[in-house]
C-alpha cells in the first residue's frame, strides 16, 4: 500500500528539523512542495533547502503543486473553509494517485507542527474517506511557531501552574484578559492586540521567528503597541508578506 508521511518541519529555521523528521524524509520516493504566490515561494524555498540539506537517499523526486486560496465570496467562514478543503483534497487525491508509485512513499512537509492550526491531517483524512486511493499515513511532529517564539524571547510559555490559551486574532477578545492570563495569538491579520485596553498586559511579539529575518519586540502592551504596528507594516511592505505571532500575558509567577 502507498504510505504518506506528514512531516512537521519547524517554523522557518531548517535546524528545527528533528532526527525523526530527517529519517522519514530519507524513506520517501517523492516530496510534495506547495508553491504559489510570493509568500508561498519563500516558504517553498525553505522546504527545498530542507530537502537539499537532509536528503541523502538517491532518486527522491520533488514535486511542486499549486494550492488554491480560500474563496470568501458570499460565504460564512465555515462554509468557505469547507469548500477550500474540498478543493485541496482533490489536489491531494490527484497527487497520491498520479505521483506515488504502487507501494511507494511520499511526504508532505508541513510548516511548524501538523497538529497546530494546520489542516493537512484533516484533509488527508477526507481523501482517505473518499476511498479513491488506498494509502496509510504517519504524522511526524515539528517545532511550532509558539516554541520558536518563546525560545527567541527566552520566556516560559506559561506562568507557574497557570493555563495558556491558544487563539486567533478574530477570537482574542473572547479570552484575554478575561479567561486566560496567557494567550498566544496566531493568524492575526488585524492586530487584535491593539484593541486590548489593559494597563497590566505584556506582549511578546515576533515576526519571521526563527528565520534570518526575525524581528522581536517585547514590553508593556500600552508602551509598545504602536511600535509593533509600525514595525509590522514596514516589514510587510519590505517582504511582500508577513508571518507573526505573539504572547499576551497578565500577572506574574506565584501570584494567586
Ligand atoms: C496556518 S498557521 C501554521 C502554524 C504552524 N503549524 C505551527 O506549528 O506553528 C500560520 C500562523 O503560524 C504563525 N507562524 C508560523 N510560523 C511563524 C514564524 N516563523 N514566525 C511567526 N509566526 C509564525 C503565524 O501566526 C501564522 O499566521
PDB file of C-alpha atoms and ligand atoms in Angstrom:
ATOM      1  CA  UNK A   1       0.000   0.000   0.000  1.00  0.00           C
ATOM      2  CA  UNK A   2       1.137   3.593  -0.563  1.00  0.00           C
ATOM      3  CA  UNK A   3       2.378   5.396   2.532  1.00  0.00           C
ATOM      4  CA  UNK A   4       2.351   9.104   3.254  1.00  0.00           C
ATOM      5  CA  UNK A   5       4.411  10.950   5.871  1.00  0.00           C
ATOM      6  CA  UNK A   6       3.012  14.241   7.108  1.00  0.00           C
ATOM      7  CA  UNK A   7       6.222  15.768   8.418  1.00  0.00           C
ATOM      8  CA  UNK A   8       6.414  18.808  10.708  1.00  0.00           C
ATOM      9  CA  UNK A   9       9.429  20.793   9.515  1.00  0.00           C
ATOM     10  CA  UNK A  10       9.565  23.501  12.189  1.00  0.00           C
ATOM     11  CA  UNK A  11       8.855  27.170  11.747  1.00  0.00           C
ATOM     12  CA  UNK A  12      11.407  28.515   9.310  1.00  0.00           C
ATOM     13  CA  UNK A  13      14.795  27.511  10.641  1.00  0.00           C
ATOM     14  CA  UNK A  14      15.987  24.360   8.813  1.00  0.00           C
ATOM     15  CA  UNK A  15      17.699  23.321  12.065  1.00  0.00           C
ATOM     16  CA  UNK A  16      14.256  22.851  13.605  1.00  0.00           C
ATOM     17  CA  UNK A  17      14.092  19.537  11.733  1.00  0.00           C
ATOM     18  CA  UNK A  18      14.065  16.645  14.196  1.00  0.00           C
ATOM     19  CA  UNK A  19      16.029  13.424  13.705  1.00  0.00           C
ATOM     20  CA  UNK A  20      12.679  11.639  13.278  1.00  0.00           C
ATOM     21  CA  UNK A  21      11.701  14.096  10.519  1.00  0.00           C
ATOM     22  CA  UNK A  22      15.043  13.686   8.723  1.00  0.00           C
ATOM     23  CA  UNK A  23      14.799   9.887   8.919  1.00  0.00           C
ATOM     24  CA  UNK A  24      11.260   9.942   7.498  1.00  0.00           C
ATOM     25  CA  UNK A  25      12.355  12.262   4.683  1.00  0.00           C
ATOM     26  CA  UNK A  26      15.041   9.787   3.701  1.00  0.00           C
ATOM     27  CA  UNK A  27      12.496   6.973   3.355  1.00  0.00           C
ATOM     28  CA  UNK A  28      10.326   8.572   0.672  1.00  0.00           C
ATOM     29  CA  UNK A  29      10.196   8.345  -3.119  1.00  0.00           C
ATOM     30  CA  UNK A  30       8.508  11.718  -3.523  1.00  0.00           C
ATOM     31  CA  UNK A  31       8.297  15.013  -1.626  1.00  0.00           C
ATOM     32  CA  UNK A  32       5.341  17.297  -2.358  1.00  0.00           C
ATOM     33  CA  UNK A  33       6.109  21.014  -2.067  1.00  0.00           C
ATOM     34  CA  UNK A  34       3.347  23.637  -2.312  1.00  0.00           C
ATOM     35  CA  UNK A  35       4.215  26.717  -4.350  1.00  0.00           C
ATOM     36  CA  UNK A  36       2.128  29.724  -5.282  1.00  0.00           C
ATOM     37  CA  UNK A  37       2.297  33.457  -4.623  1.00  0.00           C
ATOM     38  CA  UNK A  38       5.121  35.462  -3.104  1.00  0.00           C
ATOM     39  CA  UNK A  39       4.824  34.147   0.462  1.00  0.00           C
ATOM     40  CA  UNK A  40       4.409  30.580  -0.700  1.00  0.00           C
ATOM     41  CA  UNK A  41       7.506  30.919  -2.907  1.00  0.00           C
ATOM     42  CA  UNK A  42       9.592  31.932   0.112  1.00  0.00           C
ATOM     43  CA  UNK A  43       8.111  29.097   2.172  1.00  0.00           C
ATOM     44  CA  UNK A  44       8.703  26.697  -0.724  1.00  0.00           C
ATOM     45  CA  UNK A  45      12.379  27.811  -0.694  1.00  0.00           C
ATOM     46  CA  UNK A  46      12.648  26.832   2.979  1.00  0.00           C
ATOM     47  CA  UNK A  47      11.185  23.424   2.165  1.00  0.00           C
ATOM     48  CA  UNK A  48      13.548  22.938  -0.777  1.00  0.00           C
ATOM     49  CA  UNK A  49      16.521  23.978   1.384  1.00  0.00           C
ATOM     50  CA  UNK A  50      15.451  21.308   3.882  1.00  0.00           C
ATOM     51  CA  UNK A  51      15.376  18.695   1.107  1.00  0.00           C
ATOM     52  CA  UNK A  52      18.811  19.729  -0.157  1.00  0.00           C
ATOM     53  CA  UNK A  53      20.345  19.680   3.319  1.00  0.00           C
ATOM     54  CA  UNK A  54      18.870  16.499   4.675  1.00  0.00           C
ATOM     55  CA  UNK A  55      18.017  14.070   1.880  1.00  0.00           C
ATOM     56  CA  UNK A  56      20.915  11.679   1.329  1.00  0.00           C
ATOM     57  CA  UNK A  57      18.856   8.963  -0.344  1.00  0.00           C
ATOM     58  CA  UNK A  58      19.205   8.970  -4.140  1.00  0.00           C
ATOM     59  CA  UNK A  59      16.381   9.389  -6.624  1.00  0.00           C
ATOM     60  CA  UNK A  60      13.944  11.276  -4.374  1.00  0.00           C
ATOM     61  CA  UNK A  61      11.619  13.343  -6.580  1.00  0.00           C
ATOM     62  CA  UNK A  62      10.487  16.834  -5.518  1.00  0.00           C
ATOM     63  CA  UNK A  63       7.078  17.667  -6.955  1.00  0.00           C
ATOM     64  CA  UNK A  64       5.675  21.221  -6.825  1.00  0.00           C
ATOM     65  CA  UNK A  65       1.956  21.662  -6.661  1.00  0.00           C
ATOM     66  CA  UNK A  66      -0.274  24.750  -6.599  1.00  0.00           C
ATOM     67  CA  UNK A  67      -2.529  25.350  -3.595  1.00  0.00           C
ATOM     68  CA  UNK A  68      -5.738  27.244  -4.169  1.00  0.00           C
ATOM     69  CA  UNK A  69      -6.568  30.132  -1.854  1.00  0.00           C
ATOM     70  CA  UNK A  70      -9.775  30.406   0.170  1.00  0.00           C
ATOM     71  CA  UNK A  71     -12.706  31.979  -1.642  1.00  0.00           C
ATOM     72  CA  UNK A  72     -14.746  34.017   0.856  1.00  0.00           C
ATOM     73  CA  UNK A  73     -17.287  35.384  -1.616  1.00  0.00           C
ATOM     74  CA  UNK A  74     -20.820  35.315  -0.113  1.00  0.00           C
ATOM     75  CA  UNK A  75     -19.964  32.529   2.298  1.00  0.00           C
ATOM     76  CA  UNK A  76     -19.641  32.097   6.054  1.00  0.00           C
ATOM     77  CA  UNK A  77     -16.171  31.355   7.412  1.00  0.00           C
ATOM     78  CA  UNK A  78     -17.045  27.689   7.976  1.00  0.00           C
ATOM     79  CA  UNK A  79     -18.561  27.237   4.511  1.00  0.00           C
ATOM     80  CA  UNK A  80     -15.596  28.841   2.790  1.00  0.00           C
ATOM     81  CA  UNK A  81     -13.069  26.723   4.725  1.00  0.00           C
ATOM     82  CA  UNK A  82     -15.071  23.577   3.972  1.00  0.00           C
ATOM     83  CA  UNK A  83     -15.161  24.340   0.231  1.00  0.00           C
ATOM     84  CA  UNK A  84     -11.475  25.265   0.257  1.00  0.00           C
ATOM     85  CA  UNK A  85     -10.554  21.987   1.983  1.00  0.00           C
ATOM     86  CA  UNK A  86     -12.637  20.030  -0.524  1.00  0.00           C
ATOM     87  CA  UNK A  87     -10.606  21.622  -3.354  1.00  0.00           C
ATOM     88  CA  UNK A  88      -7.295  20.819  -1.667  1.00  0.00           C
ATOM     89  CA  UNK A  89      -8.493  17.258  -1.024  1.00  0.00           C
ATOM     90  CA  UNK A  90      -8.972  16.841  -4.792  1.00  0.00           C
ATOM     91  CA  UNK A  91      -5.441  18.150  -5.397  1.00  0.00           C
ATOM     92  CA  UNK A  92      -4.007  15.750  -2.799  1.00  0.00           C
ATOM     93  CA  UNK A  93      -6.001  12.850  -4.183  1.00  0.00           C
ATOM     94  CA  UNK A  94      -4.629  13.523  -7.641  1.00  0.00           C
ATOM     95  CA  UNK A  95      -1.050  13.694  -6.284  1.00  0.00           C
ATOM     96  CA  UNK A  96      -1.493  10.446  -4.347  1.00  0.00           C
ATOM     97  CA  UNK A  97      -2.906   8.619  -7.372  1.00  0.00           C
ATOM     98  CA  UNK A  98      -0.597  10.009 -10.049  1.00  0.00           C
ATOM     99  CA  UNK A  99       2.708  10.727  -8.321  1.00  0.00           C
ATOM    100  CA  UNK A 100       3.277   7.974  -5.767  1.00  0.00           C
ATOM    101  CA  UNK A 101       4.356   4.666  -7.280  1.00  0.00           C
ATOM    102  CA  UNK A 102       2.500   1.489  -6.180  1.00  0.00           C
ATOM    103  CA  UNK A 103       3.674   0.588  -2.654  1.00  0.00           C
ATOM    104  CA  UNK A 104       5.724   3.819  -2.750  1.00  0.00           C
ATOM    105  CA  UNK A 105       6.084   6.511  -0.092  1.00  0.00           C
ATOM    106  CA  UNK A 106       5.714  10.289  -0.168  1.00  0.00           C
ATOM    107  CA  UNK A 107       5.956  13.248   2.192  1.00  0.00           C
ATOM    108  CA  UNK A 108       4.076  16.465   2.748  1.00  0.00           C
ATOM    109  CA  UNK A 109       6.288  18.993   4.550  1.00  0.00           C
ATOM    110  CA  UNK A 110       4.089  20.877   6.981  1.00  0.00           C
ATOM    111  CA  UNK A 111       5.116  24.213   8.492  1.00  0.00           C
ATOM    112  CA  UNK A 112       5.635  24.009  12.264  1.00  0.00           C
ATOM    113  CA  UNK A 113       3.700  21.079  13.674  1.00  0.00           C
ATOM    114  CA  UNK A 114       0.951  19.366  11.641  1.00  0.00           C
ATOM    115  CA  UNK A 115      -1.371  19.464  14.668  1.00  0.00           C
ATOM    116  CA  UNK A 116      -1.383  23.226  15.227  1.00  0.00           C
ATOM    117  CA  UNK A 117      -3.585  25.460  13.050  1.00  0.00           C
ATOM    118  CA  UNK A 118      -2.893  23.306  10.043  1.00  0.00           C
ATOM    119  CA  UNK A 119      -5.410  21.230   8.121  1.00  0.00           C
ATOM    120  CA  UNK A 120      -3.186  18.767   6.293  1.00  0.00           C
ATOM    121  CA  UNK A 121      -4.203  15.909   8.612  1.00  0.00           C
ATOM    122  CA  UNK A 122      -7.932  16.608   8.316  1.00  0.00           C
ATOM    123  CA  UNK A 123      -7.717  16.999   4.535  1.00  0.00           C
ATOM    124  CA  UNK A 124      -5.741  13.761   4.190  1.00  0.00           C
ATOM    125  CA  UNK A 125      -8.449  12.070   6.295  1.00  0.00           C
ATOM    126  CA  UNK A 126     -11.020  13.426   3.812  1.00  0.00           C
ATOM    127  CA  UNK A 127      -9.047  11.880   0.955  1.00  0.00           C
ATOM    128  CA  UNK A 128      -8.968   8.561   2.817  1.00  0.00           C
ATOM    129  CA  UNK A 129     -12.739   8.684   3.430  1.00  0.00           C
ATOM    130  CA  UNK A 130     -13.421   9.307  -0.276  1.00  0.00           C
ATOM    131  CA  UNK A 131     -11.855   5.899  -0.937  1.00  0.00           C
ATOM    132  CA  UNK A 132     -10.485   6.579  -4.427  1.00  0.00           C
ATOM    133  CA  UNK A 133      -6.908   5.756  -3.438  1.00  0.00           C
ATOM    134  CA  UNK A 134      -5.695   3.220  -0.862  1.00  0.00           C
ATOM    135  CA  UNK A 135      -2.983   4.538   1.428  1.00  0.00           C
ATOM    136  CA  UNK A 136      -1.887   4.808   5.026  1.00  0.00           C
ATOM    137  CA  UNK A 137      -0.157   7.724   6.699  1.00  0.00           C
ATOM    138  CA  UNK A 138       2.023   8.731   9.675  1.00  0.00           C
ATOM    139  CA  UNK A 139       2.435  12.109  11.344  1.00  0.00           C
ATOM    140  CA  UNK A 140       5.858  13.347  12.470  1.00  0.00           C
ATOM    141  CA  UNK A 141       5.708  16.218  14.997  1.00  0.00           C
ATOM    142  CA  UNK A 142       7.538  19.504  14.424  1.00  0.00           C
ATOM    143  CA  UNK A 143       8.647  22.591  16.339  1.00  0.00           C
ATOM    144  CA  UNK A 144       5.757  25.044  16.406  1.00  0.00           C
ATOM    145  CA  UNK A 145       5.919  28.795  15.941  1.00  0.00           C
ATOM    146  CA  UNK A 146       4.849  29.014  19.599  1.00  0.00           C
ATOM    147  CA  UNK A 147       8.002  27.201  20.703  1.00  0.00           C
ATOM    148  CA  UNK A 148      10.093  29.301  18.317  1.00  0.00           C
ATOM    149  CA  UNK A 149       8.556  32.496  19.770  1.00  0.00           C
ATOM    150  CA  UNK A 150       9.090  31.617  23.443  1.00  0.00           C
ATOM    151  CA  UNK A 151      12.633  30.377  22.755  1.00  0.00           C
ATOM    152  CA  UNK A 152      13.565  33.569  20.886  1.00  0.00           C
ATOM    153  CA  UNK A 153      12.159  35.723  23.701  1.00  0.00           C
ATOM    154  CA  UNK A 154      13.742  33.395  26.284  1.00  0.00           C
ATOM    155  CA  UNK A 155      10.481  33.068  28.228  1.00  0.00           C
ATOM    156  CA  UNK A 156       8.424  30.132  29.516  1.00  0.00           C
ATOM    157  CA  UNK A 157       5.076  29.762  27.754  1.00  0.00           C
ATOM    158  CA  UNK A 158       3.009  29.581  30.951  1.00  0.00           C
ATOM    159  CA  UNK A 159       3.057  31.224  34.340  1.00  0.00           C
ATOM    160  CA  UNK A 160       3.738  28.716  37.156  1.00  0.00           C
ATOM    161  CA  UNK A 161       0.765  26.339  37.390  1.00  0.00           C
ATOM    162  CA  UNK A 162      -1.413  28.519  35.108  1.00  0.00           C
ATOM    163  CA  UNK A 163      -3.134  27.728  31.843  1.00  0.00           C
ATOM    164  CA  UNK A 164      -2.479  29.071  28.345  1.00  0.00           C
ATOM    165  CA  UNK A 165      -4.993  29.886  25.654  1.00  0.00           C
ATOM    166  CA  UNK A 166      -4.031  29.470  22.005  1.00  0.00           C
ATOM    167  CA  UNK A 167      -6.244  31.534  19.763  1.00  0.00           C
ATOM    168  CA  UNK A 168      -6.559  33.632  16.630  1.00  0.00           C
ATOM    169  CA  UNK A 169      -6.788  37.391  16.187  1.00  0.00           C
ATOM    170  CA  UNK A 170     -10.517  37.042  15.430  1.00  0.00           C
ATOM    171  CA  UNK A 171     -11.165  35.394  18.777  1.00  0.00           C
ATOM    172  CA  UNK A 172      -8.688  37.124  21.062  1.00  0.00           C
ATOM    173  CA  UNK A 173     -11.211  39.446  22.703  1.00  0.00           C
ATOM    174  CA  UNK A 174     -13.257  36.419  23.890  1.00  0.00           C
ATOM    175  CA  UNK A 175     -10.451  35.105  26.078  1.00  0.00           C
ATOM    176  CA  UNK A 176      -7.923  37.768  27.062  1.00  0.00           C
ATOM    177  CA  UNK A 177      -7.711  39.196  29.635  1.00  0.00           C
ATOM    178  CA  UNK A 178     -10.956  37.688  30.965  1.00  0.00           C
ATOM    179  CA  UNK A 179     -10.376  33.931  30.855  1.00  0.00           C
ATOM    180  CA  UNK A 180      -6.701  33.454  30.140  1.00  0.00           C
ATOM    181  CA  UNK A 181      -3.731  35.126  31.807  1.00  0.00           C
ATOM    182  CA  UNK A 182      -1.514  33.938  28.949  1.00  0.00           C
ATOM    183  CA  UNK A 183      -2.815  33.935  25.390  1.00  0.00           C
ATOM    184  CA  UNK A 184      -0.861  33.015  22.272  1.00  0.00           C
ATOM    185  CA  UNK A 185      -2.287  34.650  19.170  1.00  0.00           C
ATOM    186  CA  UNK A 186      -1.684  33.285  15.689  1.00  0.00           C
ATOM    187  CA  UNK A 187      -3.168  34.097  12.283  1.00  0.00           C
ATOM    188  CA  UNK A 188      -3.837  37.703  13.266  1.00  0.00           C
ATOM    189  CA  UNK A 189      -4.212  39.884  10.196  1.00  0.00           C
ATOM    190  CA  UNK A 190      -5.931  42.661  12.107  1.00  0.00           C
ATOM    191  CA  UNK A 191      -3.543  43.346  15.003  1.00  0.00           C
ATOM    192  CA  UNK A 192      -6.181  42.420  17.558  1.00  0.00           C
ATOM    193  CA  UNK A 193      -3.771  43.254  20.412  1.00  0.00           C
ATOM    194  CA  UNK A 194      -4.323  46.947  19.654  1.00  0.00           C
ATOM    195  CA  UNK A 195      -7.912  46.623  20.916  1.00  0.00           C
ATOM    196  CA  UNK A 196      -6.859  45.224  24.323  1.00  0.00           C
ATOM    197  CA  UNK A 197      -7.004  48.043  26.779  1.00  0.00           C
ATOM    198  CA  UNK A 198      -5.338  46.740  29.919  1.00  0.00           C
ATOM    199  CA  UNK A 199      -2.550  48.625  31.696  1.00  0.00           C
ATOM    200  CA  UNK A 200      -1.104  45.370  33.124  1.00  0.00           C
ATOM    201  CA  UNK A 201      -0.853  43.417  29.877  1.00  0.00           C
ATOM    202  CA  UNK A 202       2.531  42.475  28.424  1.00  0.00           C
ATOM    203  CA  UNK A 203       3.198  41.404  24.856  1.00  0.00           C
ATOM    204  CA  UNK A 204       5.982  39.263  23.379  1.00  0.00           C
ATOM    205  CA  UNK A 205       5.705  39.685  19.610  1.00  0.00           C
ATOM    206  CA  UNK A 206       7.727  38.101  16.816  1.00  0.00           C
ATOM    207  CA  UNK A 207       7.724  38.100  13.020  1.00  0.00           C
ATOM    208  CA  UNK A 208       9.518  35.571  10.773  1.00  0.00           C
ATOM    209  CA  UNK A 209      10.570  33.941  14.030  1.00  0.00           C
ATOM    210  CA  UNK A 210      13.457  31.507  13.744  1.00  0.00           C
ATOM    211  CA  UNK A 211      14.489  32.802  10.303  1.00  0.00           C
ATOM    212  CA  UNK A 212      17.284  35.212   9.400  1.00  0.00           C
ATOM    213  CA  UNK A 213      14.604  37.944   9.075  1.00  0.00           C
ATOM    214  CA  UNK A 214      13.347  37.509  12.650  1.00  0.00           C
ATOM    215  CA  UNK A 215      12.031  40.637  14.395  1.00  0.00           C
ATOM    216  CA  UNK A 216      11.194  40.626  18.119  1.00  0.00           C
ATOM    217  CA  UNK A 217       9.519  43.269  20.261  1.00  0.00           C
ATOM    218  CA  UNK A 218       8.501  42.851  23.921  1.00  0.00           C
ATOM    219  CA  UNK A 219       7.155  45.171  26.577  1.00  0.00           C
ATOM    220  CA  UNK A 220       4.086  46.573  28.271  1.00  0.00           C
ATOM    221  CA  UNK A 221       1.355  46.422  25.639  1.00  0.00           C
ATOM    222  CA  UNK A 222       0.378  50.067  26.101  1.00  0.00           C
ATOM    223  CA  UNK A 223       4.017  51.115  25.554  1.00  0.00           C
ATOM    224  CA  UNK A 224       4.916  49.000  22.502  1.00  0.00           C
ATOM    225  CA  UNK A 225       1.606  48.547  20.671  1.00  0.00           C
ATOM    226  CA  UNK A 226       2.219  51.387  18.182  1.00  0.00           C
ATOM    227  CA  UNK A 227       5.821  50.323  17.640  1.00  0.00           C
ATOM    228  CA  UNK A 228       4.652  46.795  16.744  1.00  0.00           C
ATOM    229  CA  UNK A 229       2.011  48.120  14.339  1.00  0.00           C
ATOM    230  CA  UNK A 230       4.553  50.352  12.571  1.00  0.00           C
ATOM    231  CA  UNK A 231       7.287  47.681  12.510  1.00  0.00           C
ATOM    232  CA  UNK A 232       4.839  45.085  11.218  1.00  0.00           C
ATOM    233  CA  UNK A 233       3.577  47.351   8.421  1.00  0.00           C
ATOM    234  CA  UNK A 234       7.127  48.233   7.326  1.00  0.00           C
ATOM    235  CA  UNK A 235       8.263  44.587   7.368  1.00  0.00           C
ATOM    236  CA  UNK A 236       5.189  43.500   5.441  1.00  0.00           C
ATOM    237  CA  UNK A 237       5.824  46.162   2.791  1.00  0.00           C
ATOM    238  CA  UNK A 238       9.510  45.216   2.574  1.00  0.00           C
ATOM    239  CA  UNK A 239       8.940  41.456   2.225  1.00  0.00           C
ATOM    240  CA  UNK A 240       5.559  41.494   0.499  1.00  0.00           C
ATOM    241  CA  UNK A 241       4.150  39.156   3.200  1.00  0.00           C
ATOM    242  CA  UNK A 242       4.410  38.571   6.929  1.00  0.00           C
ATOM    243  CA  UNK A 243       4.047  35.776   9.460  1.00  0.00           C
ATOM    244  CA  UNK A 244       3.757  36.968  13.037  1.00  0.00           C
ATOM    245  CA  UNK A 245       2.743  35.580  16.395  1.00  0.00           C
ATOM    246  CA  UNK A 246       2.570  36.915  19.934  1.00  0.00           C
ATOM    247  CA  UNK A 247       2.029  36.015  23.536  1.00  0.00           C
ATOM    248  CA  UNK A 248      -0.083  38.318  25.696  1.00  0.00           C
ATOM    249  CA  UNK A 249       0.380  37.945  29.417  1.00  0.00           C
ATOM    250  CA  UNK A 250      -1.111  39.392  32.524  1.00  0.00           C
ATOM    251  CA  UNK A 251       0.139  38.668  36.024  1.00  0.00           C
ATOM    252  CA  UNK A 252       3.279  37.045  37.394  1.00  0.00           C
ATOM    253  CA  UNK A 253       4.613  33.697  38.571  1.00  0.00           C
ATOM    254  CA  UNK A 254       3.423  32.635  42.048  1.00  0.00           C
ATOM    255  CA  UNK A 255       0.516  35.130  42.050  1.00  0.00           C
ATOM    256  CA  UNK A 256      -2.851  33.651  43.068  1.00  0.00           C
TER     257      UNK A 256
HETATM  258  C1  LIG B   1      -1.501  28.259   9.379  1.00  0.00           C
HETATM  259  S1  LIG B   1      -0.685  28.634  10.878  1.00  0.00           S
HETATM  260  C2  LIG B   1       0.507  27.374  10.930  1.00  0.00           C
HETATM  261  C3  LIG B   1       1.060  27.107  12.308  1.00  0.00           C
HETATM  262  C4  LIG B   1       2.109  26.026  12.323  1.00  0.00           C
HETATM  263  N1  LIG B   1       1.548  24.733  12.020  1.00  0.00           N
HETATM  264  C5  LIG B   1       2.848  25.948  13.658  1.00  0.00           C
HETATM  265  O1  LIG B   1       3.019  24.819  14.193  1.00  0.00           O
HETATM  266  O2  LIG B   1       3.284  26.972  14.143  1.00  0.00           O
HETATM  267  C6  LIG B   1       0.207  30.065  10.393  1.00  0.00           C
HETATM  268  C7  LIG B   1       0.457  31.005  11.543  1.00  0.00           C
HETATM  269  O3  LIG B   1       1.516  30.498  12.332  1.00  0.00           O
HETATM  270  C8  LIG B   1       2.288  31.561  12.825  1.00  0.00           C
HETATM  271  N2  LIG B   1       3.678  31.358  12.361  1.00  0.00           N
HETATM  272  C9  LIG B   1       4.149  30.264  11.735  1.00  0.00           C
HETATM  273  N3  LIG B   1       5.468  30.363  11.546  1.00  0.00           N
HETATM  274  C10 LIG B   1       5.848  31.547  12.069  1.00  0.00           C
HETATM  275  C11 LIG B   1       7.097  32.223  12.188  1.00  0.00           C
HETATM  276  N4  LIG B   1       8.237  31.673  11.742  1.00  0.00           N
HETATM  277  N5  LIG B   1       7.110  33.443  12.786  1.00  0.00           N
HETATM  278  C12 LIG B   1       5.972  34.000  13.256  1.00  0.00           C
HETATM  279  N6  LIG B   1       4.775  33.413  13.178  1.00  0.00           N
HETATM  280  C13 LIG B   1       4.704  32.193  12.591  1.00  0.00           C
HETATM  281  C14 LIG B   1       1.660  32.860  12.339  1.00  0.00           C
HETATM  282  O4  LIG B   1       0.775  33.312  13.340  1.00  0.00           O
HETATM  283  C15 LIG B   1       0.906  32.399  11.136  1.00  0.00           C
HETATM  284  O5  LIG B   1      -0.185  33.245  10.877  1.00  0.00           O
END
